[in-house]
Backbone as numpy.savetxt, mean C-alpha at the origin, in Angstrom:
# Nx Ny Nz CAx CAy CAz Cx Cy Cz
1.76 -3.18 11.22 2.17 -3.81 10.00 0.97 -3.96 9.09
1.15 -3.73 7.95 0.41 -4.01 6.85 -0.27 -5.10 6.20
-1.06 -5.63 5.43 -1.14 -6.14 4.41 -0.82 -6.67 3.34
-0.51 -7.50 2.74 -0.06 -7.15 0.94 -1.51 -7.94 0.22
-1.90 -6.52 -0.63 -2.27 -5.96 -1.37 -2.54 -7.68 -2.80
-3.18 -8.61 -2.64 -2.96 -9.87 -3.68 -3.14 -9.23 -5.16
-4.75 -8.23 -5.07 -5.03 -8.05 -6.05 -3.94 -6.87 -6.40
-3.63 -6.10 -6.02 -1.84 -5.39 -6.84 -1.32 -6.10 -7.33
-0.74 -7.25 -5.98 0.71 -7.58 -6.53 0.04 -9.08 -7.98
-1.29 -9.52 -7.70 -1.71 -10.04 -9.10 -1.63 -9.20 -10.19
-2.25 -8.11 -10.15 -1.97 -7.08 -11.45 -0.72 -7.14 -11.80
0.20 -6.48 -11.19 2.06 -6.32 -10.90 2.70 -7.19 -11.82
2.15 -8.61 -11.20 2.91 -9.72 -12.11 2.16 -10.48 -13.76
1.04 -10.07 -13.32 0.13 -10.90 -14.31 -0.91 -11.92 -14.79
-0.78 -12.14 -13.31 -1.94 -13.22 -12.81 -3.09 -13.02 -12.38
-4.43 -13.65 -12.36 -5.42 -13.53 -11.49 -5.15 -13.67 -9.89
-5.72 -13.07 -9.62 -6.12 -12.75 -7.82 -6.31 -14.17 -7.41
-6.95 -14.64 -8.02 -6.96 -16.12 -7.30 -6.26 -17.20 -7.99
-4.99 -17.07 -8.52 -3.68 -17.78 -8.29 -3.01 -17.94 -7.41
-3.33 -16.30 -6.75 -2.29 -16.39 -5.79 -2.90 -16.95 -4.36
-3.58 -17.54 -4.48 -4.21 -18.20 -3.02 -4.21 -20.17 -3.54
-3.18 -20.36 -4.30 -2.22 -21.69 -4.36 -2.05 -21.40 -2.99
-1.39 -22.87 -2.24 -0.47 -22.86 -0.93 0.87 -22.64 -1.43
1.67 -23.33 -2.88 2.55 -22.74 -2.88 2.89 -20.96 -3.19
2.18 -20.50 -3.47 2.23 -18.82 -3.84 2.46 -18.08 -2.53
1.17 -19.00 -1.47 1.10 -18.57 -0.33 2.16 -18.52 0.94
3.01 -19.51 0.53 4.15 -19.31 1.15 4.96 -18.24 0.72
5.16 -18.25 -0.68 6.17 -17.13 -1.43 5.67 -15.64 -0.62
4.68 -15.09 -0.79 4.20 -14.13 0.03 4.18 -13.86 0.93
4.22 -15.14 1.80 4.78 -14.69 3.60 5.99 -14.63 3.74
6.90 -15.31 2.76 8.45 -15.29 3.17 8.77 -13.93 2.63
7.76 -13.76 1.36 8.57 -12.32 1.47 8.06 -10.86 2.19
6.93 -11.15 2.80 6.48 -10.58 3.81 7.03 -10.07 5.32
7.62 -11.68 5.04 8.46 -11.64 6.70 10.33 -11.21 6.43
10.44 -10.95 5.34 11.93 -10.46 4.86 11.84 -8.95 4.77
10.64 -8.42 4.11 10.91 -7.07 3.66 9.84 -6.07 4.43
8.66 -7.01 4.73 7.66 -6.01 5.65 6.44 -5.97 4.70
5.53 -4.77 5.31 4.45 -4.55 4.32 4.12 -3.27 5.36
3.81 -2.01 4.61 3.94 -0.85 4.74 2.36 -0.46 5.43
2.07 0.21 6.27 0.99 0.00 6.67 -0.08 1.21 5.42
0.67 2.29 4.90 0.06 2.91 3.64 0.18 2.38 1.96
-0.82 2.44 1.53 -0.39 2.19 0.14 0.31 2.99 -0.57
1.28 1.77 -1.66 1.87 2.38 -2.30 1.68 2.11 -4.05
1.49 3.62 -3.85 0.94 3.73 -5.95 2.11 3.91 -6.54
2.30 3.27 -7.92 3.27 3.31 -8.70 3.02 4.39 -9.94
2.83 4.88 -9.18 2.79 6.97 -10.02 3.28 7.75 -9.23
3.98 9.07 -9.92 4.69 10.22 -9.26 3.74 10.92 -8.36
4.39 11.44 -7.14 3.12 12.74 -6.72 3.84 14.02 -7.26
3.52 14.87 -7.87 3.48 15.98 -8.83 3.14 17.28 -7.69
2.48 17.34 -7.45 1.47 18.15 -6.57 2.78 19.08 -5.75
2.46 20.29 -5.57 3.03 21.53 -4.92 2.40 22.30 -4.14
3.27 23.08 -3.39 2.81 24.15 -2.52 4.27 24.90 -2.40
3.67 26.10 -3.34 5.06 26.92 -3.09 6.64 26.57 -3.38
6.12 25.59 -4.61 7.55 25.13 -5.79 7.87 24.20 -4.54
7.30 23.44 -3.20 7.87 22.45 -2.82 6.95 21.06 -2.64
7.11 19.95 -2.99 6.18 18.83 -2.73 5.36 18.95 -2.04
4.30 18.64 -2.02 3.17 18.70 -0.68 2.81 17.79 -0.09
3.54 16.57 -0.15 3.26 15.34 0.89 4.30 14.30 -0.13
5.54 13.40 0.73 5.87 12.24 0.38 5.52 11.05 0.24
4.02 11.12 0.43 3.68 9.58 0.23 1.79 9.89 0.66
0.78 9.14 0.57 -0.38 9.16 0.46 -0.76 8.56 1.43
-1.00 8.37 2.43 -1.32 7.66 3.69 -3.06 7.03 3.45
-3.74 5.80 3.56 -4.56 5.33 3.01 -5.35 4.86 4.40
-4.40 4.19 5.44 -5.12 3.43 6.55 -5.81 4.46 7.24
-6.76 4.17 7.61 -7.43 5.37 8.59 -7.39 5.54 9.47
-6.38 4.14 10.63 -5.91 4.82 11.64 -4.87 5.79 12.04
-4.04 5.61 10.55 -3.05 6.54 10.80 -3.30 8.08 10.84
-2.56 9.26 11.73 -2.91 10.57 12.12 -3.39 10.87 10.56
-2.21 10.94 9.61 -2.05 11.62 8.61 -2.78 11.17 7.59
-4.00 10.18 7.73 -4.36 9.59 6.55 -5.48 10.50 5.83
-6.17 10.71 4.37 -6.19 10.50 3.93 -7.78 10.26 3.79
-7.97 8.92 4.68 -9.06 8.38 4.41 -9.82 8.45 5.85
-9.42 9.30 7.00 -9.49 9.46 8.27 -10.40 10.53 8.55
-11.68 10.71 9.52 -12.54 11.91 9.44 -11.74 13.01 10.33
-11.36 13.95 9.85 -10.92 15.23 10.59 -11.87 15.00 12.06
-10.85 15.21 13.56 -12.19 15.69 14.51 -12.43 17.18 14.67
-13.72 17.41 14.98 -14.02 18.80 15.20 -13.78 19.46 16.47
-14.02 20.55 16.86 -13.42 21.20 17.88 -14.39 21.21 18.85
């Protein structure tokens, strides 16, 4: 399980980053944490565009570096 992201979801709404570390905010964020989840990759609010052969070339951007498919992960060598 993931994270959420304060300084996003501060951008997102409009607030400084450190509003949201009120205790009441801080509840709002875990309840909705614990209702909907938190994704263990980030998610950008821009299209991916990008092709290979007139078909998408990846559904989503994988960021964590433990994940296989990430991104931000060092290839191992042979």
């Amino acid at each position: 399980m993931g994270v959420p992201n304060r300084k996003v979801l501060a951008q997102q709404i409009g607030c400084s980053r450190r509003s949201l570390d009120e205790p009441a905010y801080q509840v709002l964020i875990d309840q909705a944490e614990a209702k909907v989840g938190v994704s263990e990759s980030a998610a950008f609010d821009i299209p991916i565009r990008g092709s290979l052969d007139g078909r998408p070339w990846t559904g989503d951007i994988v960021t964590h570096p433990e994940q296989p498919n990430s991104f931000t992960s060092t290839p191992e060598t042979a």
